[in-house]
PDB file of C-alpha atoms and ligand atoms in Angstrom:
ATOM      1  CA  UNK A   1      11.674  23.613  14.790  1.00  0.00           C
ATOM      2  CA  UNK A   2       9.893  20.629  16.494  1.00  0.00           C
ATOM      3  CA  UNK A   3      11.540  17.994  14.540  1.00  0.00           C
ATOM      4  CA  UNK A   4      14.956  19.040  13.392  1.00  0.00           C
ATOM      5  CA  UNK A   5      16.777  16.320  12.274  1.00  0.00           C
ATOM      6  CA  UNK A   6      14.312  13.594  12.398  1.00  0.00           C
ATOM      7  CA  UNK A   7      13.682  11.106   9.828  1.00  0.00           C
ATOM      8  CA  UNK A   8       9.723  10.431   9.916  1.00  0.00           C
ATOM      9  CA  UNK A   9       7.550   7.234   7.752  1.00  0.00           C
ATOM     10  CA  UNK A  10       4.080   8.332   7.284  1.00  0.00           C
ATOM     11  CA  UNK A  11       1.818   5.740   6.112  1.00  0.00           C
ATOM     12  CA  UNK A  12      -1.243   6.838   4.033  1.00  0.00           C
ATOM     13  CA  UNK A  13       0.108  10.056   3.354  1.00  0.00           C
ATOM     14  CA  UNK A  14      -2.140  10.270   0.379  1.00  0.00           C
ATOM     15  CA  UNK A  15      -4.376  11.851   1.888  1.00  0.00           C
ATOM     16  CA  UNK A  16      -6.489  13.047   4.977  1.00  0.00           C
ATOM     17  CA  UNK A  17      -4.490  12.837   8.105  1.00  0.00           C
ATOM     18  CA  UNK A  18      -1.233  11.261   6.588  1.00  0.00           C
ATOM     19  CA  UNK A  19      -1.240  13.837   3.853  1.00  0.00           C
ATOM     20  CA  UNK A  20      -1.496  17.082   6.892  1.00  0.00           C
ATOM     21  CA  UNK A  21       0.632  15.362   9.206  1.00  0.00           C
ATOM     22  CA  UNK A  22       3.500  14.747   6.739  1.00  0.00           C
ATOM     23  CA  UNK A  23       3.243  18.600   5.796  1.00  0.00           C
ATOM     24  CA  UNK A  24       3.071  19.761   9.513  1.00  0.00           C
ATOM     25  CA  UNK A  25       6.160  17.004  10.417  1.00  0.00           C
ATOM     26  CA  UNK A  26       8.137  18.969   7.334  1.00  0.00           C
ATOM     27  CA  UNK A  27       7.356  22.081   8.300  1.00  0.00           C
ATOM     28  CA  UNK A  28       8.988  21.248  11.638  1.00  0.00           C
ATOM     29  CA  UNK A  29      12.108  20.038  10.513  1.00  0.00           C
ATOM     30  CA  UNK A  30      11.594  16.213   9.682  1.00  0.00           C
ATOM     31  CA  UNK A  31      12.432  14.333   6.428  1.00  0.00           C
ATOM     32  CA  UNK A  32       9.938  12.568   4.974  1.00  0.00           C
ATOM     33  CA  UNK A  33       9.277   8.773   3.892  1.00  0.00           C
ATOM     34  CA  UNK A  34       5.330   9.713   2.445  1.00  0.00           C
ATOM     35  CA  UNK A  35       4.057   5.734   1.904  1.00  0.00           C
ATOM     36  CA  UNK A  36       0.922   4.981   0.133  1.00  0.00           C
ATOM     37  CA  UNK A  37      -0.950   2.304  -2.246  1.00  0.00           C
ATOM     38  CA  UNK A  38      -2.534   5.504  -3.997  1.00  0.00           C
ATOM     39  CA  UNK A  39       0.841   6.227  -6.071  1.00  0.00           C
ATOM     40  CA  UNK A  40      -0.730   9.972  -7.510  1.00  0.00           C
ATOM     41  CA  UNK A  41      -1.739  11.402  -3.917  1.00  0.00           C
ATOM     42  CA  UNK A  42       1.276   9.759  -2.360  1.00  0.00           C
ATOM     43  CA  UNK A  43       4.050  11.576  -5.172  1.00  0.00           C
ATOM     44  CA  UNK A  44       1.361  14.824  -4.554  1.00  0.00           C
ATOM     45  CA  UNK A  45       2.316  14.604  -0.564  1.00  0.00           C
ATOM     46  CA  UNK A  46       6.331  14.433  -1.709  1.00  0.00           C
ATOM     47  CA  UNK A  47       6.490  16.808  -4.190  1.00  0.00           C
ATOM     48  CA  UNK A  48       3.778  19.677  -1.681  1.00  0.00           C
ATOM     49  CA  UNK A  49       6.488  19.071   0.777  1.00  0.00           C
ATOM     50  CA  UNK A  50       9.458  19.391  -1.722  1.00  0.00           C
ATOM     51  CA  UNK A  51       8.024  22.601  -3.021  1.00  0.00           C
ATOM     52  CA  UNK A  52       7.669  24.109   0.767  1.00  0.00           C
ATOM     53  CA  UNK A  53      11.684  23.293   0.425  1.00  0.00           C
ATOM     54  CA  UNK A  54      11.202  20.630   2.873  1.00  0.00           C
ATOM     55  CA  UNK A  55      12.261  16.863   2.019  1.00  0.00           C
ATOM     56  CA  UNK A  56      10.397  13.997   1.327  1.00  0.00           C
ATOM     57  CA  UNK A  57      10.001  10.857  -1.137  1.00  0.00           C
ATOM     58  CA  UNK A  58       7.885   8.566  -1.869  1.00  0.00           C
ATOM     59  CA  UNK A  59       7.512   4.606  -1.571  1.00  0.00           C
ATOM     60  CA  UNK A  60       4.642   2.656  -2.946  1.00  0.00           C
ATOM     61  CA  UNK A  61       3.647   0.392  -0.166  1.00  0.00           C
ATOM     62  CA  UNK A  62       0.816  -1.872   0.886  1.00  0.00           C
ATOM     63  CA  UNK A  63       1.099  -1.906   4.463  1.00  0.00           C
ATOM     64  CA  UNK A  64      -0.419  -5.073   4.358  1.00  0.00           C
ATOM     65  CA  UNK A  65       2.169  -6.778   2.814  1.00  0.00           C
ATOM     66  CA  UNK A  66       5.255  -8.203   4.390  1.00  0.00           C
ATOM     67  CA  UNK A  67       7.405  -7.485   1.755  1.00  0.00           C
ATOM     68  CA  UNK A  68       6.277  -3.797   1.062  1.00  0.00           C
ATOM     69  CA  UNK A  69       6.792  -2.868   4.656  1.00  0.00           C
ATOM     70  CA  UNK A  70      10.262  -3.868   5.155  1.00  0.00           C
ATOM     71  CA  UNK A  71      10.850  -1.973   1.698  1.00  0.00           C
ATOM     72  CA  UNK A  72       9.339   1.274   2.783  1.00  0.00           C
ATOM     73  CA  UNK A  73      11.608   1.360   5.977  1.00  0.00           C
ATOM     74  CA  UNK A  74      14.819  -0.066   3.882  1.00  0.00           C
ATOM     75  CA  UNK A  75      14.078   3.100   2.157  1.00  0.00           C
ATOM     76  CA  UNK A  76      14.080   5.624   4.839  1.00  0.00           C
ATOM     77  CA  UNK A  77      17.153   4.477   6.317  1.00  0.00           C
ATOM     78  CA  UNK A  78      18.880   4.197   2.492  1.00  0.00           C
ATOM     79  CA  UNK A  79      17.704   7.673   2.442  1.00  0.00           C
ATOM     80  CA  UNK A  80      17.867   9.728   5.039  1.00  0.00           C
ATOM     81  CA  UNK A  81      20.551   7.544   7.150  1.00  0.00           C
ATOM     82  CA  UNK A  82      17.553   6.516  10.084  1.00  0.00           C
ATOM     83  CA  UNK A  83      14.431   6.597  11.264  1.00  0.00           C
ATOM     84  CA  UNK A  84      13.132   7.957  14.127  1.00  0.00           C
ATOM     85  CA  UNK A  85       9.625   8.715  13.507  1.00  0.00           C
ATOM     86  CA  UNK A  86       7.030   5.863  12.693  1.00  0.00           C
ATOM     87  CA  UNK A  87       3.376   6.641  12.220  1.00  0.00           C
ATOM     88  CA  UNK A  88       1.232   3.825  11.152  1.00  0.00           C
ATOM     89  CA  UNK A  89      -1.657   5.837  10.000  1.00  0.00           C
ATOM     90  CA  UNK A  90      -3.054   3.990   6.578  1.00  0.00           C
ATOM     91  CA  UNK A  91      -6.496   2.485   7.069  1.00  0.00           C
ATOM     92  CA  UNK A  92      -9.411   1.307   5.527  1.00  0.00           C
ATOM     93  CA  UNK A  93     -13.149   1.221   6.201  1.00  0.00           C
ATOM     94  CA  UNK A  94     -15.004  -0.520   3.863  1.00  0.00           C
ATOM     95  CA  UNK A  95     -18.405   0.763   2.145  1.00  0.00           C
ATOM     96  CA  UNK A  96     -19.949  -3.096   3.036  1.00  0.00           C
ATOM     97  CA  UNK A  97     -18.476  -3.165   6.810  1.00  0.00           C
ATOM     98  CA  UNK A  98     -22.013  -3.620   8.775  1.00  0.00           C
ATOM     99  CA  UNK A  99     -23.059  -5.843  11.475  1.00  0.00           C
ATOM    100  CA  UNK A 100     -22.161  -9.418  12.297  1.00  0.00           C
ATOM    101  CA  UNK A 101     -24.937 -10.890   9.884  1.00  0.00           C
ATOM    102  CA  UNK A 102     -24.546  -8.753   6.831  1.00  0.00           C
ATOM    103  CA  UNK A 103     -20.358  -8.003   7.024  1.00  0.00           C
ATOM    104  CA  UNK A 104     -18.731 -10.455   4.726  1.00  0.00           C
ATOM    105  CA  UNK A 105     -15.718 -12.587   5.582  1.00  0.00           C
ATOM    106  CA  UNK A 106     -13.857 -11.119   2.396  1.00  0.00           C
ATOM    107  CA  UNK A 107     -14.512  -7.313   3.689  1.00  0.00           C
ATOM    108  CA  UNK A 108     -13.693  -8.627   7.035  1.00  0.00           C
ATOM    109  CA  UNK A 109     -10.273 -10.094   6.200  1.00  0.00           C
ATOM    110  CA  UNK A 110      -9.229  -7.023   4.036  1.00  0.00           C
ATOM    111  CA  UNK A 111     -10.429  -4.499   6.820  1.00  0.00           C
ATOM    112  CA  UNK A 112      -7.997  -6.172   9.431  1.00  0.00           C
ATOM    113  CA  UNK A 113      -4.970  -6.942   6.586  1.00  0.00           C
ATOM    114  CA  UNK A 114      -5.281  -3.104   6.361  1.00  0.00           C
ATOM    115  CA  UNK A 115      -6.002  -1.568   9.677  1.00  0.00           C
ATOM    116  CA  UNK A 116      -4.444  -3.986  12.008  1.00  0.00           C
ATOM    117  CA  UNK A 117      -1.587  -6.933  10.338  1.00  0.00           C
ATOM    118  CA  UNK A 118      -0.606  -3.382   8.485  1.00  0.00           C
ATOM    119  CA  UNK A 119       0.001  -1.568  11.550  1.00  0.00           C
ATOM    120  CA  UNK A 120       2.134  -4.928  12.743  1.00  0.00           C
ATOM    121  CA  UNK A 121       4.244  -5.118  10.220  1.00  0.00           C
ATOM    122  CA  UNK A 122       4.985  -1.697  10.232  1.00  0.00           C
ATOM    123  CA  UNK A 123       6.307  -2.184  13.879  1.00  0.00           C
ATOM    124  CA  UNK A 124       8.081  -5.503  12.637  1.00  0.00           C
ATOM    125  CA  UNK A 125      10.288  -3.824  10.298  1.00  0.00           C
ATOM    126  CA  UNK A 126       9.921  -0.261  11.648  1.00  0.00           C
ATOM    127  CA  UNK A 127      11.043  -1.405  15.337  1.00  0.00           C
ATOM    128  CA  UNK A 128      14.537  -2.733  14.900  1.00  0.00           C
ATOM    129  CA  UNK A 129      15.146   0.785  12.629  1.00  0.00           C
ATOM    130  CA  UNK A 130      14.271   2.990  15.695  1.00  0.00           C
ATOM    131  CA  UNK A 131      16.303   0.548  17.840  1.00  0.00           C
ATOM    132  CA  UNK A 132      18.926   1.511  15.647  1.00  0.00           C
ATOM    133  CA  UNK A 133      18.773   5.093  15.530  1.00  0.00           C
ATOM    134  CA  UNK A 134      18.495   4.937  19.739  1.00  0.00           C
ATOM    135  CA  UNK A 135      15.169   5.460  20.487  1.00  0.00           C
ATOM    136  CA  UNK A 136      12.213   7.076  18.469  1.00  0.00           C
ATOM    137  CA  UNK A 137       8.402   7.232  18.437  1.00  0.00           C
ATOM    138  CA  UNK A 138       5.653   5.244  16.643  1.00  0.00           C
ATOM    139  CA  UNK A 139       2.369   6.639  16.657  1.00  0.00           C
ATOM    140  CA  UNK A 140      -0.500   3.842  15.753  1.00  0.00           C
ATOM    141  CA  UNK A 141      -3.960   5.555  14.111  1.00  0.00           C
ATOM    142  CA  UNK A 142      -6.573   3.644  15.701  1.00  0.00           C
ATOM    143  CA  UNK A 143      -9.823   5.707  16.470  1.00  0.00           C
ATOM    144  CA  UNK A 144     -12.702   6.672  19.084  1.00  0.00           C
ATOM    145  CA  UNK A 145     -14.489   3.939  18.110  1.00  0.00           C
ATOM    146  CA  UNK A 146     -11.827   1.454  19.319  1.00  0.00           C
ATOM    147  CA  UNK A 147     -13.649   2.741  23.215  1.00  0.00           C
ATOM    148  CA  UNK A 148     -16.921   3.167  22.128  1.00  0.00           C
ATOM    149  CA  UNK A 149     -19.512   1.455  20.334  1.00  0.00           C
ATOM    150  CA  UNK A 150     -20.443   3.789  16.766  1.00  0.00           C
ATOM    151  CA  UNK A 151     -24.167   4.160  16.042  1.00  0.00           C
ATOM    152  CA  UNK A 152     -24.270   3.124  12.215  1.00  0.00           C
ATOM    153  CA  UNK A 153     -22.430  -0.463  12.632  1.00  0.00           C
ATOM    154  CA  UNK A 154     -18.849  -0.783  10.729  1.00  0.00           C
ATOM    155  CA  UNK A 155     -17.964  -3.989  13.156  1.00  0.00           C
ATOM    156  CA  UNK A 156     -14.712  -5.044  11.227  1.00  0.00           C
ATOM    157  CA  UNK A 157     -13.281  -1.506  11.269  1.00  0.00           C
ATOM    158  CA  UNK A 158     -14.372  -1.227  15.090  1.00  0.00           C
ATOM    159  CA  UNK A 159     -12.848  -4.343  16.479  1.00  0.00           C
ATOM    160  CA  UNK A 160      -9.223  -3.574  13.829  1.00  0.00           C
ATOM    161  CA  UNK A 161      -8.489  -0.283  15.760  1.00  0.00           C
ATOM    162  CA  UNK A 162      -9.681  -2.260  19.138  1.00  0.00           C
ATOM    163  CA  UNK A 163      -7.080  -4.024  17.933  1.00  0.00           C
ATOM    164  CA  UNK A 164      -4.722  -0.961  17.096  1.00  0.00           C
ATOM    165  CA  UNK A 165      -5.203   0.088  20.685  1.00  0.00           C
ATOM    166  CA  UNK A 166      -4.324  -3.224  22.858  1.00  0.00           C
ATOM    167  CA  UNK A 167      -1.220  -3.933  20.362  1.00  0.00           C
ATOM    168  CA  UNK A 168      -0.513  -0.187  20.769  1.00  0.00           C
ATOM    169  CA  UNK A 169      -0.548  -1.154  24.889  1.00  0.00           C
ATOM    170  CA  UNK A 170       1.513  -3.764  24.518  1.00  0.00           C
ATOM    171  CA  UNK A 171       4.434  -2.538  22.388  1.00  0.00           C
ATOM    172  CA  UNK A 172       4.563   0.532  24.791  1.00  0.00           C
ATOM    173  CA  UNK A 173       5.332  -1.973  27.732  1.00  0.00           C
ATOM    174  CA  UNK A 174       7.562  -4.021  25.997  1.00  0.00           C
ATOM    175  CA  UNK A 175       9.727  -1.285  24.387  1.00  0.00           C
ATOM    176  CA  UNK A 176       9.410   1.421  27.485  1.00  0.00           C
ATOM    177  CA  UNK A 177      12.957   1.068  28.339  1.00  0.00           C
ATOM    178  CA  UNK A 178      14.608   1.382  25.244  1.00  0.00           C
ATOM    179  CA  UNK A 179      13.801   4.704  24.681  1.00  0.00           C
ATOM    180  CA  UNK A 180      10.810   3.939  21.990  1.00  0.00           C
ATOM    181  CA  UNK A 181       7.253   5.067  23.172  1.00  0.00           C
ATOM    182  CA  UNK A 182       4.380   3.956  21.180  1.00  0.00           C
ATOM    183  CA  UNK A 183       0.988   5.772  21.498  1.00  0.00           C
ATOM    184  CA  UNK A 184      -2.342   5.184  19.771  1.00  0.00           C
ATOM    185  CA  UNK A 185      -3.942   8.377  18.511  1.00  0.00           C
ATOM    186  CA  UNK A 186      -7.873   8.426  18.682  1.00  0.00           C
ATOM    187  CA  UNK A 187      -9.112  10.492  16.366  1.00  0.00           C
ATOM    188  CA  UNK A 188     -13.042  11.257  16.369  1.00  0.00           C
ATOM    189  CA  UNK A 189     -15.564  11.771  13.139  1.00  0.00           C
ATOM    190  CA  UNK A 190     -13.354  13.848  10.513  1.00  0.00           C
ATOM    191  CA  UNK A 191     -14.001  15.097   7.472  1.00  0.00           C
ATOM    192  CA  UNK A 192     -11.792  13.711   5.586  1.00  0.00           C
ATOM    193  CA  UNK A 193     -12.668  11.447   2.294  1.00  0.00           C
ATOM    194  CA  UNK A 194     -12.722   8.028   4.561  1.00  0.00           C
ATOM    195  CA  UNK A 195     -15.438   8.909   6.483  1.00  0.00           C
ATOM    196  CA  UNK A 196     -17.470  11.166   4.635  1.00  0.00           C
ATOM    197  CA  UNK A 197     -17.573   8.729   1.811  1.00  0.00           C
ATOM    198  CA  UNK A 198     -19.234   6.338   4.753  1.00  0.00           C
ATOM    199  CA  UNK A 199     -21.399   9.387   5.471  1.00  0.00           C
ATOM    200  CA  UNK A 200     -22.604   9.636   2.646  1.00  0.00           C
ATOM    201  CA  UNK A 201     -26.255  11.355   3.376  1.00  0.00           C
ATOM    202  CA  UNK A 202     -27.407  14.448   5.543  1.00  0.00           C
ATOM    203  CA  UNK A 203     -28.762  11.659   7.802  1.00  0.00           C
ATOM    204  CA  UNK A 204     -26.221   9.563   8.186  1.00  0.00           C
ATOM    205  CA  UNK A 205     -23.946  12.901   9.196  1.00  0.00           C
ATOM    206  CA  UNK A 206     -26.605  14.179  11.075  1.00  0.00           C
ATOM    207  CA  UNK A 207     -26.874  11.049  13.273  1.00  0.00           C
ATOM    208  CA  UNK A 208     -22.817  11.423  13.686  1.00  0.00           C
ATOM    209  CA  UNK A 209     -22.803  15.014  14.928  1.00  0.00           C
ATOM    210  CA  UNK A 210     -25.758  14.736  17.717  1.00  0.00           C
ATOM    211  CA  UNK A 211     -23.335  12.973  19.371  1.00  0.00           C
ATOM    212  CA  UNK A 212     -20.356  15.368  18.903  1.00  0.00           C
ATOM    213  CA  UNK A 213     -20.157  17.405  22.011  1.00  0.00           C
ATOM    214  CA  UNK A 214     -18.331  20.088  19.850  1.00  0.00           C
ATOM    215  CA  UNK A 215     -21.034  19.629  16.758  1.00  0.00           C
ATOM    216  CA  UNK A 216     -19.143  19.361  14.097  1.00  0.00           C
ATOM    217  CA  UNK A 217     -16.615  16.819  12.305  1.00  0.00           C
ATOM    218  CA  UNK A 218     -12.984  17.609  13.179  1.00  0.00           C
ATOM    219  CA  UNK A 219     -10.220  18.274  10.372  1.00  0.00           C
ATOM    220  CA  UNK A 220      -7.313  16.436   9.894  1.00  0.00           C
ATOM    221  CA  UNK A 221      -4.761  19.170  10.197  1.00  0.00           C
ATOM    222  CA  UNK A 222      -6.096  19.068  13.715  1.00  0.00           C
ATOM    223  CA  UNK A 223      -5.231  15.955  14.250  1.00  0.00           C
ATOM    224  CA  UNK A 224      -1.264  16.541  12.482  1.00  0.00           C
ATOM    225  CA  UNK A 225      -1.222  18.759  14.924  1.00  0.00           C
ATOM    226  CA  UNK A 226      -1.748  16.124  17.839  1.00  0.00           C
ATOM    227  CA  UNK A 227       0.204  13.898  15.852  1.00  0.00           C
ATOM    228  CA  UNK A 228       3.035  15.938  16.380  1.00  0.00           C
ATOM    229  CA  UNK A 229       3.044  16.457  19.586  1.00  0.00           C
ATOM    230  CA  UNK A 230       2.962  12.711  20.136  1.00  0.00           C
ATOM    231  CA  UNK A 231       6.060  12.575  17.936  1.00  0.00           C
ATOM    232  CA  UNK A 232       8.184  15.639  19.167  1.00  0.00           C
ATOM    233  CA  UNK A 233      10.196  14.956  22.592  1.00  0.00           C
ATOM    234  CA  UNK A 234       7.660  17.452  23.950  1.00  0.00           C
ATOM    235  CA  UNK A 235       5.736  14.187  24.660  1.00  0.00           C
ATOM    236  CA  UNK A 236       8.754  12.440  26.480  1.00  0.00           C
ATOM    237  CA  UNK A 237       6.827  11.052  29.110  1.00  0.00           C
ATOM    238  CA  UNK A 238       3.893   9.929  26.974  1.00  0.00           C
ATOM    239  CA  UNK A 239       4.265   6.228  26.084  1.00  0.00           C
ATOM    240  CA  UNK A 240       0.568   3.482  25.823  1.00  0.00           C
ATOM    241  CA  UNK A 241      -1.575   6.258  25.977  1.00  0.00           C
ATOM    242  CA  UNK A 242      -5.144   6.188  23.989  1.00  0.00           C
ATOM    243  CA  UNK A 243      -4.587   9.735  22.746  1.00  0.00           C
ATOM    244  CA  UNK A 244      -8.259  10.824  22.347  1.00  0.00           C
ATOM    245  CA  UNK A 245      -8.682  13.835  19.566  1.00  0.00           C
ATOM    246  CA  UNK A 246     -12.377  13.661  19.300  1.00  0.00           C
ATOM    247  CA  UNK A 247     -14.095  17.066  20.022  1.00  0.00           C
ATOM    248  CA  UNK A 248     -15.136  15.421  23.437  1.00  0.00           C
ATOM    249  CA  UNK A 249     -16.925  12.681  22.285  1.00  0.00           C
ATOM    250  CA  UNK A 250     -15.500  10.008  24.618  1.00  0.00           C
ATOM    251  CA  UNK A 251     -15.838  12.436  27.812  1.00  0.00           C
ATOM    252  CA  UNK A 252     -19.996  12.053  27.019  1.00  0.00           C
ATOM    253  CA  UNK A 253     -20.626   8.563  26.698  1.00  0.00           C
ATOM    254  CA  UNK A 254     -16.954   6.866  28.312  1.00  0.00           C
ATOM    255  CA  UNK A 255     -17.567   5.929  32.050  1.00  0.00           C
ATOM    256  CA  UNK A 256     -14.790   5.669  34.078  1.00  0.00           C
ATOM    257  CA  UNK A 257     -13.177   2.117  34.586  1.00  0.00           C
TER     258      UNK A 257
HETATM  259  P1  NAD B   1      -8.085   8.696   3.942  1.00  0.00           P
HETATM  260  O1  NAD B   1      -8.894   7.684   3.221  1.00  0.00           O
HETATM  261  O2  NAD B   1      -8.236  10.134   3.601  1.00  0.00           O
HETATM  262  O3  NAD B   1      -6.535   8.310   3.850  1.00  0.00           O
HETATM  263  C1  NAD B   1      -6.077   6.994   4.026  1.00  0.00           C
HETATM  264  C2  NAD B   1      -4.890   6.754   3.116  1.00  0.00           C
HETATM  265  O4  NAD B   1      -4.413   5.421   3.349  1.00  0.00           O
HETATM  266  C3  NAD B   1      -5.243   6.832   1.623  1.00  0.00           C
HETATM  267  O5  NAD B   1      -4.345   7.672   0.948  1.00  0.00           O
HETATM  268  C4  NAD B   1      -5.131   5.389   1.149  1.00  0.00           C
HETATM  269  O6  NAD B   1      -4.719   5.254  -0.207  1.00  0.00           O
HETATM  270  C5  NAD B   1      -4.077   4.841   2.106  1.00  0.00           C
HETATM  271  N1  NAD B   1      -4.135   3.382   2.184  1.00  0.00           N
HETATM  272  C6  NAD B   1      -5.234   2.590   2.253  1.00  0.00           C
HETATM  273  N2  NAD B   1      -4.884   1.284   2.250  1.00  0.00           N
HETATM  274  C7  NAD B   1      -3.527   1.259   2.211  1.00  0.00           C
HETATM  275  C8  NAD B   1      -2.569   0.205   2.178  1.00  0.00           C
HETATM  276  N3  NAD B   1      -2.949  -1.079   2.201  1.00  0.00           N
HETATM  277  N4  NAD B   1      -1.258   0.534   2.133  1.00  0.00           N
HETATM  278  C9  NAD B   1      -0.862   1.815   2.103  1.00  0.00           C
HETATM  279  N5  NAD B   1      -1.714   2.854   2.106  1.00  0.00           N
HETATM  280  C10 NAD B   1      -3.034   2.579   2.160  1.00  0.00           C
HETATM  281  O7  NAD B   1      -8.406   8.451   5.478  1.00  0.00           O
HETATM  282  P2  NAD B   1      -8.090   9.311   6.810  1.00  0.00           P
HETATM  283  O8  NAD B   1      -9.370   9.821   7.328  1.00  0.00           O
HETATM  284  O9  NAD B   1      -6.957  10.221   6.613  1.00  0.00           O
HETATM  285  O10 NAD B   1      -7.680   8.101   7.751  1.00  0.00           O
HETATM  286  C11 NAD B   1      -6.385   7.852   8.180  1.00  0.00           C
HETATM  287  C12 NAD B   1      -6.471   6.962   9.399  1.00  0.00           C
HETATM  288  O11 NAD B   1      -7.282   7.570  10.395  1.00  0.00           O
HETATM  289  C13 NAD B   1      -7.093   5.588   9.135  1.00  0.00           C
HETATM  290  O12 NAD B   1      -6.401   4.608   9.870  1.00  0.00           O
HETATM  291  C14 NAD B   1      -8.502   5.763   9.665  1.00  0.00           C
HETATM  292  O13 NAD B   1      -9.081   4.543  10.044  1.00  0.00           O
HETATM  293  C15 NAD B   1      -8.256   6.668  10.854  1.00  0.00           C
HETATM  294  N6  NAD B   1      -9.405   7.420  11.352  1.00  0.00           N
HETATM  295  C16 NAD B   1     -10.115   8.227  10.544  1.00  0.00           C
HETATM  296  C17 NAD B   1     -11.216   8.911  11.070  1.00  0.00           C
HETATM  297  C18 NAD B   1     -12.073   9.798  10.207  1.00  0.00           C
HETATM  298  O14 NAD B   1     -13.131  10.239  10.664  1.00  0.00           O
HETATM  299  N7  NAD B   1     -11.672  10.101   9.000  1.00  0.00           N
HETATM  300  C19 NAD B   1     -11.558   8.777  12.419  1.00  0.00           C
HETATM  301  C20 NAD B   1     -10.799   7.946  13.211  1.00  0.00           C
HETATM  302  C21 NAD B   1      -9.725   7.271  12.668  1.00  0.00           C
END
């Protein structure tokens, strides 16, 4: 077992790539803290792992708020005695994101409460908890497009996991020596509910997988499966990296700094 003993938070484990990842980090040996806003898919993601025999609860959380994050990792420590696993994984991207003239400052202001002040404060709280239990990892969710402009514009949700990626940079420095490493995972075009909702004609798909090197949209247990890697002590040495999990996409149109 990959995780034995490790107490892991998994924002957004609703659904999509919370939801696999907090299955595949049970399977391997982890406790789980399963937070969401979506109370059904969150107490779903608990009770699939509690009827594998694995262990997880839930906590009703919105990452966004202050108060909700220091809850959630109150929580994991109440319950499982530490936390050593952090992945900051809940995100939003809204049906109105579009270009500068036609995004709104209301969708713009929820898209980075979610995606970037949520990822923040689940380092402010989660931080001192892993400094606690010695050391740990924190995996951020940010995305391909935080290194590469999308086709169909979604500009909030492009410059929040920008965002994601240079905070992600940072905390890796800053925490390097005490045993914490903190790595953004880049996931490409899934098909998972988030984007596929976004996607929501053959030609808006279409448009997405001509640039896919792979052609076709990834799946999200593929990405728990990255996920875990980045969380197991198989990854060690791994700490600021812009883990790319994108079916090649950024090796086509990424040149080389
Ligand atoms: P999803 O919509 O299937 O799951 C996201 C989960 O986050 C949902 O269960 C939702 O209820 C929860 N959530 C939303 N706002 C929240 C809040 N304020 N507090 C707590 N929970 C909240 O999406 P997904 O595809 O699994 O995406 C997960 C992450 O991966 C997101 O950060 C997303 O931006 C990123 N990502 C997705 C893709 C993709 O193609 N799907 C690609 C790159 C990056």
């Amino acid at each position: 077992m990959r995780l034995k003993d490790k107490a892991a938070l998994v924002t957004g484990a609703g659904s999509g790539i919370g939801y696999q990842t907090a299955l595949r980090f049970a399977r391997e040996g982890a406790s789980i803290v399963a937070v969401d806003i979506n109370e059904e898919g969150g107490l779903q993601c608990a009770a699939d792992i509690r009827q594998r025999d694995g262990a997880a609860t839930f906590v009703h959380a919105d990452v966004s708020r202050a108060a909700d994050c220091e809850k959630m990792v109150a929580a994991a420590e109440a319950t499982y005695g530490k936390l050593d696993i952090l992945f900051n994984n809940a995100g939003i991207s809204h049906a109105d994101d579009d270009d500068a003239i036609n995004t709104s400052e209301a969708v713009w202001d929820m898209t980075m409460a979610v995606n970037v002040k949520g990822v923040f404060l689940g380092c402010k709280f989660g931080i001192p908890a892993l400094q606690r239990a010695g050391g740990g990892s924190i995996i951020n969710t940010a995305s391909f497009v935080a290194v590469l402009g999308a086709a169909t514009p979604q500009l909030a949700y492009t410059a929040s996991k920008g965002a994601v990626l240079s905070m992600t940079r940072e905390l890796a420095m800053i925490h390097a020596r005490e045993n914490i490493r903190v790595n953004a995972l880049c996931p490409g075009p899934l098909r998972t509910e988030l984007l596929m909702k976004y996607l929501d004609t053959d030609d808006k798909k279409q448009r997405r997988l001509v640039h896919i090197p792979m052609g076709r949209f990834g799946e999200a247990t593929e990405i728990a499966d990255a996920v875990l890697f980045l969380a197991s002590d198989e990854s060690s040495f791994v700490t600021g990296s812009a883990f790319m999990v994108d079916g090649g996409i950024t090796a086509a149109y990424v040149t080389p700094e």
